[in-house]
Amino acid sequence: MDKKRIVKDYELLPEEIIERVKAEYPYGFEDNLITFTNREGKKVSALPFETEKIYYLIRMTVLEARQIIEDDDDYDEDGTLRSDFSTDDEFDEEDSDDDSSY
């Protein structure tokens, strides 16, 4: 069975997914962005993130990726996830609020 594919803005993700994204990318997002062509034929940059059931492309530009990390208290001044950060692994993907698939 193919995974569901979702394109979503970072700020619209459920908090549980944001926590898992942070754990996956403890050194920030900027160096992990990819580009793809959306349904309208426009190039879009996004952060790939895969769970057991869903493949996310989290829309963000390089500047937004930097700003997210800079504004997030879970990251230190060097842009590295704090060592005391922990995730809640009790998230049920079936309950996530998806907005668009590709």
Short mmCIF file of C-alpha atoms in Angstrom, two decimals:
data_model
loop_
_atom_site.label_atom_id
_atom_site.label_comp_id
_atom_site.label_asym_id
_atom_site.label_seq_id
_atom_site.Cartn_x
_atom_site.Cartn_y
_atom_site.Cartn_z
CA MET A 1 0.00 0.00 0.00
CA ASP A 2 1.32 3.44 -0.96
CA LYS A 3 1.73 6.07 1.69
CA LYS A 4 -0.55 9.07 1.69
CA ARG A 5 1.32 12.14 0.38
CA ILE A 6 0.61 15.49 1.98
CA VAL A 7 1.90 19.00 1.21
CA LYS A 8 1.42 21.33 4.15
CA ASP A 9 2.80 24.54 5.64
CA TYR A 10 4.91 24.08 8.78
CA GLU A 11 2.68 26.25 10.96
CA LEU A 12 -0.40 24.20 9.99
CA LEU A 13 1.07 20.87 11.10
CA PRO A 14 -0.26 19.23 14.27
CA GLU A 15 2.03 19.88 17.24
CA GLU A 16 2.86 16.17 17.49
CA ILE A 17 4.19 16.13 13.92
CA ILE A 18 6.19 19.32 14.54
CA GLU A 19 7.85 17.62 17.51
CA ARG A 20 8.73 14.60 15.37
CA VAL A 21 10.09 16.85 12.59
CA LYS A 22 12.33 18.60 15.11
CA ALA A 23 13.64 15.25 16.35
CA GLU A 24 14.32 14.17 12.75
CA TYR A 25 16.15 17.42 11.96
CA PRO A 26 18.00 18.40 15.17
CA TYR A 27 20.39 20.72 13.28
CA GLY A 28 17.69 22.71 11.51
CA PHE A 29 15.83 22.42 8.24
CA GLU A 30 17.68 24.66 5.81
CA ASP A 31 20.20 22.10 4.52
CA ASN A 32 17.51 19.46 3.99
CA LEU A 33 15.09 21.38 1.77
CA ILE A 34 14.19 19.97 -1.63
CA THR A 35 12.38 21.53 -4.57
CA PHE A 36 9.45 20.12 -6.49
CA THR A 37 6.91 21.31 -9.03
CA ASN A 38 3.41 21.72 -7.60
CA ARG A 39 0.08 21.15 -9.34
CA GLU A 40 0.17 24.65 -10.81
CA GLY A 41 3.60 24.04 -12.34
CA LYS A 42 5.42 26.29 -9.87
CA LYS A 43 8.68 25.32 -8.17
CA VAL A 44 8.26 24.98 -4.42
CA SER A 45 10.81 24.26 -1.69
CA ALA A 46 9.87 21.91 1.11
CA LEU A 47 11.22 19.78 3.90
CA PRO A 48 10.56 16.06 3.39
CA PHE A 49 9.31 14.16 6.42
CA GLU A 50 8.10 10.59 6.45
CA THR A 51 6.03 8.78 9.06
CA GLU A 52 4.74 5.24 9.06
CA LYS A 53 1.65 6.18 7.05
CA ILE A 54 2.27 9.62 5.52
CA TYR A 55 4.97 11.24 3.38
CA TYR A 56 4.94 14.99 4.07
CA LEU A 57 6.43 17.79 2.03
CA ILE A 58 6.47 20.70 4.46
CA ARG A 59 6.45 23.94 2.47
CA MET A 60 9.07 26.49 3.45
CA THR A 61 11.71 28.68 1.87
CA VAL A 62 15.32 28.81 3.03
CA LEU A 63 14.57 32.10 4.79
CA GLU A 64 11.51 30.62 6.50
CA ALA A 65 13.54 27.57 7.57
CA ARG A 66 16.12 29.84 9.20
CA GLN A 67 13.45 31.98 10.87
CA ILE A 68 11.56 28.98 12.26
CA ILE A 69 14.71 27.70 13.97
CA GLU A 70 15.70 31.16 15.18
CA ASP A 71 12.26 31.75 16.74
CA ASP A 72 11.92 28.28 18.28
CA ASP A 73 12.96 27.99 21.93
CA ASP A 74 13.63 24.27 21.45
CA TYR A 75 16.74 25.20 19.43
CA ASP A 76 19.78 26.86 20.96
CA GLU A 77 21.55 29.96 19.63
CA ASP A 78 23.61 27.75 17.28
CA GLY A 79 20.47 26.30 15.68
CA THR A 80 20.84 22.89 17.34
CA LEU A 81 17.96 21.14 19.08
CA ARG A 82 18.39 21.38 22.86
CA SER A 83 19.44 18.14 24.56
CA ASP A 84 16.44 18.28 26.92
CA PHE A 85 13.92 18.22 24.05
CA SER A 86 11.67 15.15 24.00
CA THR A 87 8.85 13.99 21.75
CA ASP A 88 5.49 12.46 22.50
CA ASP A 89 5.39 9.19 20.58
CA GLU A 90 1.67 8.65 21.21
CA PHE A 91 0.51 10.43 18.03
CA ASP A 92 -2.14 8.73 15.86
CA GLU A 93 -1.63 9.73 12.23
CA GLU A 94 -5.19 8.83 11.32
CA ASP A 95 -6.32 11.83 13.39
CA SER A 96 -3.97 14.32 11.71
CA ASP A 97 -5.57 17.27 9.94
CA ASP A 98 -4.36 16.96 6.34
CA ASP A 99 -5.02 19.73 3.85
CA SER A 100 -3.62 18.72 0.49
CA SER A 101 -2.13 15.71 -1.13
CA TYR A 102 0.00 15.65 -4.24
#
